[in-house]
mmCIF file of C-alpha atoms in Angstrom:
data_model
loop_
_atom_site.group_PDB
_atom_site.id
_atom_site.type_symbol
_atom_site.label_atom_id
_atom_site.label_comp_id
_atom_site.label_asym_id
_atom_site.label_seq_id
_atom_site.Cartn_x
_atom_site.Cartn_y
_atom_site.Cartn_z
ATOM 1 C CA MET A 1025 -16.120 2.074 -2.682
ATOM 2 C CA ASP A 1026 -19.390 0.675 -1.363
ATOM 3 C CA LEU A 1027 -21.246 3.682 0.078
ATOM 4 C CA ARG A 1028 -23.290 1.345 2.294
ATOM 5 C CA TYR A 1029 -20.144 0.297 4.186
ATOM 6 C CA PRO A 1030 -17.725 3.227 4.193
ATOM 7 C CA ILE A 1031 -15.537 1.641 6.892
ATOM 8 C CA GLY A 1032 -16.147 -1.938 5.730
ATOM 9 C CA LYS A 1033 -18.655 -4.567 6.806
ATOM 10 C CA PHE A 1034 -18.651 -5.604 10.433
ATOM 11 C CA GLU A 1035 -17.177 -8.968 11.330
ATOM 12 C CA PHE A 1036 -17.317 -10.296 14.872
ATOM 13 C CA PRO A 1037 -13.692 -10.430 16.064
ATOM 14 C CA ASP A 1038 -12.498 -13.574 17.810
ATOM 15 C CA PRO A 1039 -10.786 -13.336 20.152
ATOM 16 C CA ILE A 1040 -11.246 -9.865 21.575
ATOM 17 C CA THR A 1041 -8.164 -8.731 23.450
ATOM 18 C CA LEU A 1042 -8.138 -6.362 26.404
ATOM 19 C CA GLU A 1043 -6.588 -3.729 24.139
ATOM 20 C CA MET A 1044 -9.386 -4.159 21.598
ATOM 21 C CA ARG A 1045 -11.981 -3.905 24.340
ATOM 22 C CA ALA A 1046 -10.420 -0.656 25.567
ATOM 23 C CA GLN A 1047 -10.564 0.727 22.012
ATOM 24 C CA TYR A 1048 -14.219 -0.258 21.673
ATOM 25 C CA LEU A 1049 -15.062 1.519 24.918
ATOM 26 C CA GLU A 1050 -13.281 4.665 23.694
ATOM 27 C CA GLN A 1051 -15.115 4.500 20.366
ATOM 28 C CA ILE A 1052 -18.518 4.100 22.008
ATOM 29 C CA GLU A 1053 -17.753 6.994 24.336
ATOM 30 C CA ALA A 1054 -16.693 9.166 21.367
ATOM 31 C CA THR A 1055 -19.733 8.412 19.193
ATOM 32 C CA PRO A 1056 -22.014 11.227 20.433
ATOM 33 C CA ALA A 1057 -19.425 13.961 19.838
ATOM 34 C CA LEU A 1058 -18.461 12.554 16.442
ATOM 35 C CA LEU A 1059 -22.112 12.332 15.390
ATOM 36 C CA ARG A 1060 -22.761 15.913 16.491
ATOM 37 C CA GLN A 1061 -19.656 17.126 14.651
ATOM 38 C CA ALA A 1062 -20.690 15.209 11.506
ATOM 39 C CA VAL A 1063 -23.961 17.177 11.218
ATOM 40 C CA LYS A 1064 -22.666 20.509 12.514
ATOM 41 C CA GLY A 1065 -23.709 23.388 10.279
ATOM 42 C CA LEU A 1066 -25.876 21.334 7.934
ATOM 43 C CA ASP A 1067 -29.065 23.051 6.808
ATOM 44 C CA GLU A 1068 -32.475 21.384 6.499
ATOM 45 C CA GLN A 1069 -31.971 20.533 2.821
ATOM 46 C CA GLN A 1070 -28.633 18.890 3.579
ATOM 47 C CA LEU A 1071 -30.110 16.984 6.526
ATOM 48 C CA ASP A 1072 -32.799 15.680 4.168
ATOM 49 C CA SER A 1073 -30.254 14.477 1.610
ATOM 50 C CA PRO A 1074 -29.665 10.721 1.343
ATOM 51 C CA TYR A 1075 -26.137 9.649 2.168
ATOM 52 C CA ARG A 1076 -26.262 7.386 -0.908
ATOM 53 C CA PRO A 1077 -28.763 6.761 -3.720
ATOM 54 C CA GLY A 1078 -31.693 4.862 -2.210
ATOM 55 C CA GLY A 1079 -30.321 5.300 1.291
ATOM 56 C CA TRP A 1080 -31.539 7.081 4.381
ATOM 57 C CA THR A 1081 -31.247 10.816 4.705
ATOM 58 C CA VAL A 1082 -28.706 12.283 7.087
ATOM 59 C CA ARG A 1083 -31.628 13.049 9.422
ATOM 60 C CA GLN A 1084 -32.786 9.426 9.347
ATOM 61 C CA VAL A 1085 -29.246 8.211 10.031
ATOM 62 C CA VAL A 1086 -29.006 10.371 13.155
ATOM 63 C CA HIS A 1087 -32.381 9.135 14.410
ATOM 64 C CA HIS A 1088 -31.412 5.535 13.579
ATOM 65 C CA VAL A 1089 -28.291 5.783 15.740
ATOM 66 C CA ALA A 1090 -30.484 6.863 18.662
ATOM 67 C CA ASP A 1091 -33.012 4.076 18.013
ATOM 68 C CA SER A 1092 -30.384 1.389 17.639
ATOM 69 C CA HIS A 1093 -28.317 2.451 20.633
ATOM 70 C CA ILE A 1094 -31.409 2.601 22.841
ATOM 71 C CA ASN A 1095 -32.138 -0.989 21.869
ATOM 72 C CA ILE A 1096 -28.614 -2.235 22.565
ATOM 73 C CA TYR A 1097 -28.480 -0.419 25.900
ATOM 74 C CA VAL A 1098 -31.654 -2.225 26.973
ATOM 75 C CA ARG A 1099 -30.239 -5.528 25.717
ATOM 76 C CA PHE A 1100 -27.085 -4.994 27.791
ATOM 77 C CA ARG A 1101 -29.195 -4.351 30.893
ATOM 78 C CA LEU A 1102 -31.348 -7.412 30.243
ATOM 79 C CA ALA A 1103 -28.276 -9.619 29.807
ATOM 80 C CA LEU A 1104 -26.837 -8.355 33.088
ATOM 81 C CA THR A 1105 -30.013 -9.050 35.031
ATOM 82 C CA GLU A 1106 -31.430 -12.193 33.402
ATOM 83 C CA ASP A 1107 -30.023 -15.516 32.236
ATOM 84 C CA VAL A 1108 -29.740 -15.466 28.440
ATOM 85 C CA PRO A 1109 -32.809 -13.286 27.882
ATOM 86 C CA ALA A 1110 -34.552 -13.414 24.530
ATOM 87 C CA VAL A 1111 -34.503 -9.945 23.003
ATOM 88 C CA LYS A 1112 -36.894 -8.640 20.419
ATOM 89 C CA GLY A 1113 -35.701 -7.589 17.012
ATOM 90 C CA TYR A 1114 -37.132 -4.554 15.232
ATOM 91 C CA ASP A 1115 -37.464 -3.479 11.627
ATOM 92 C CA GLU A 1116 -34.996 -0.606 11.439
ATOM 93 C CA ASN A 1117 -36.189 0.360 7.965
ATOM 94 C CA LYS A 1118 -39.785 0.746 9.161
ATOM 95 C CA TRP A 1119 -38.572 2.665 12.225
ATOM 96 C CA GLY A 1120 -36.606 4.902 9.859
ATOM 97 C CA MET A 1121 -39.806 5.771 7.991
ATOM 98 C CA LEU A 1122 -41.779 6.868 11.061
ATOM 99 C CA THR A 1123 -42.641 10.566 11.248
ATOM 100 C CA ASP A 1124 -40.129 11.421 13.961
ATOM 101 C CA ALA A 1125 -37.284 9.834 11.975
ATOM 102 C CA VAL A 1126 -38.234 11.386 8.646
ATOM 103 C CA GLY A 1127 -38.924 14.908 9.887
ATOM 104 C CA GLY A 1128 -37.932 15.279 13.514
ATOM 105 C CA PRO A 1129 -35.167 17.653 14.541
ATOM 106 C CA VAL A 1130 -31.759 15.982 14.713
ATOM 107 C CA GLU A 1131 -30.979 17.879 17.903
ATOM 108 C CA THR A 1132 -33.471 15.690 19.765
ATOM 109 C CA SER A 1133 -31.630 12.507 18.829
ATOM 110 C CA LEU A 1134 -28.206 14.089 19.270
ATOM 111 C CA ARG A 1135 -29.084 14.955 22.880
ATOM 112 C CA LEU A 1136 -30.636 11.528 23.370
ATOM 113 C CA VAL A 1137 -27.477 9.783 22.136
ATOM 114 C CA GLU A 1138 -25.320 12.010 24.355
ATOM 115 C CA CYS A 1139 -27.326 11.236 27.493
ATOM 116 C CA LEU A 1140 -27.721 7.557 26.616
ATOM 117 C CA HIS A 1141 -23.985 7.131 26.059
ATOM 118 C CA GLN A 1142 -23.174 8.901 29.330
ATOM 119 C CA ARG A 1143 -25.372 6.422 31.139
ATOM 120 C CA TRP A 1144 -24.132 3.459 29.079
ATOM 121 C CA MET A 1145 -20.501 4.334 29.808
ATOM 122 C CA ILE A 1146 -21.189 4.378 33.559
ATOM 123 C CA LEU A 1147 -22.557 0.868 33.196
ATOM 124 C CA LEU A 1148 -19.751 -0.350 30.915
ATOM 125 C CA ARG A 1149 -17.018 1.002 33.201
ATOM 126 C CA SER A 1150 -18.497 -1.042 36.040
ATOM 127 C CA PHE A 1151 -18.184 -4.356 34.167
ATOM 128 C CA SER A 1152 -16.262 -7.268 35.586
ATOM 129 C CA GLU A 1153 -14.652 -9.830 33.284
ATOM 130 C CA ILE A 1154 -17.681 -12.069 33.783
ATOM 131 C CA ASP A 1155 -20.066 -9.278 32.781
ATOM 132 C CA PHE A 1156 -18.518 -9.145 29.305
ATOM 133 C CA THR A 1157 -19.308 -12.852 28.880
ATOM 134 C CA ARG A 1158 -23.017 -12.422 29.688
ATOM 135 C CA THR A 1159 -25.295 -13.252 26.770
ATOM 136 C CA PHE A 1160 -28.667 -12.629 25.206
ATOM 137 C CA ARG A 1161 -30.543 -14.499 22.500
ATOM 138 C CA HIS A 1162 -31.210 -12.469 19.353
ATOM 139 C CA PRO A 1163 -34.038 -13.777 17.130
ATOM 140 C CA ALA A 1164 -31.907 -13.660 13.962
ATOM 141 C CA LYS A 1165 -28.326 -13.967 15.254
ATOM 142 C CA GLY A 1166 -28.664 -16.465 18.087
ATOM 143 C CA ILE A 1167 -26.774 -16.199 21.364
ATOM 144 C CA LEU A 1168 -24.425 -13.206 21.526
ATOM 145 C CA THR A 1169 -22.070 -11.989 24.227
ATOM 146 C CA LEU A 1170 -22.004 -8.459 25.530
ATOM 147 C CA GLU A 1171 -18.344 -8.275 24.547
ATOM 148 C CA SER A 1172 -19.155 -9.093 20.905
ATOM 149 C CA ASN A 1173 -21.891 -6.444 20.961
ATOM 150 C CA LEU A 1174 -19.425 -3.965 22.401
ATOM 151 C CA ALA A 1175 -17.363 -4.518 19.234
ATOM 152 C CA LEU A 1176 -20.459 -4.269 17.034
ATOM 153 C CA TYR A 1177 -21.623 -0.976 18.510
ATOM 154 C CA ALA A 1178 -18.163 0.561 18.456
ATOM 155 C CA TRP A 1179 -18.269 -0.170 14.712
ATOM 156 C CA HIS A 1180 -21.920 0.910 14.391
ATOM 157 C CA GLY A 1181 -21.290 4.457 15.584
ATOM 158 C CA ARG A 1182 -18.228 4.891 13.354
ATOM 159 C CA HIS A 1183 -20.115 3.338 10.419
ATOM 160 C CA HIS A 1184 -22.971 5.839 10.541
ATOM 161 C CA VAL A 1185 -20.758 8.838 11.254
ATOM 162 C CA ALA A 1186 -18.810 7.830 8.129
ATOM 163 C CA HIS A 1187 -22.051 7.803 6.112
ATOM 164 C CA ILE A 1188 -22.530 11.471 6.983
ATOM 165 C CA THR A 1189 -18.916 12.610 6.748
ATOM 166 C CA GLY A 1190 -18.514 10.762 3.452
ATOM 167 C CA LEU A 1191 -21.537 12.559 2.014
ATOM 168 C CA ARG A 1192 -20.210 15.896 3.255
ATOM 169 C CA GLU A 1193 -16.897 15.230 1.571
ATOM 170 C CA ARG A 1194 -18.445 14.081 -1.727
ATOM 171 C CA MET A 1195 -20.778 17.109 -1.795
ATOM 172 C CA GLY A 1196 -18.100 19.587 -0.710
ATOM 173 C CA TRP A 1197 -20.128 20.634 2.350
ATOM 174 C CA LYS A 1198 -17.772 22.352 4.772
#
């Protein structure tokens, strides 16, 4: 098993059915609670353990989820209010090495993800069919729809939760 992709690599689905979209919304809504449960009871040493050799620590993974989901939330808002806005990429590995990601308390990012997802779900539940077709231009991936990013971020949350839960299982951390 490839520890980098415990639930498999993401592939943009085409087409996305209404049933798939409903599942993605449920998965995005569930991410904060699953992330919190994944780190529940871990001590500082465990939080500072990499989920795989050469990988981020559990702490960095939690902070990365917050960083990444903040960025996608802003991209969704830009796509809803501008015509094919160009969004800025960011170096997630460099962000993951900043002081707050390396040593900051996970509770800060857990609360951030909870509040962000509450707000994001209000927005997502208001979408019309046309809203899901809105697009933005990513510097590396080109023009992407909000619906395809809904699928990506449903996967993204599950992917990183699986990094942590997989480590817990391999290490026998209860």
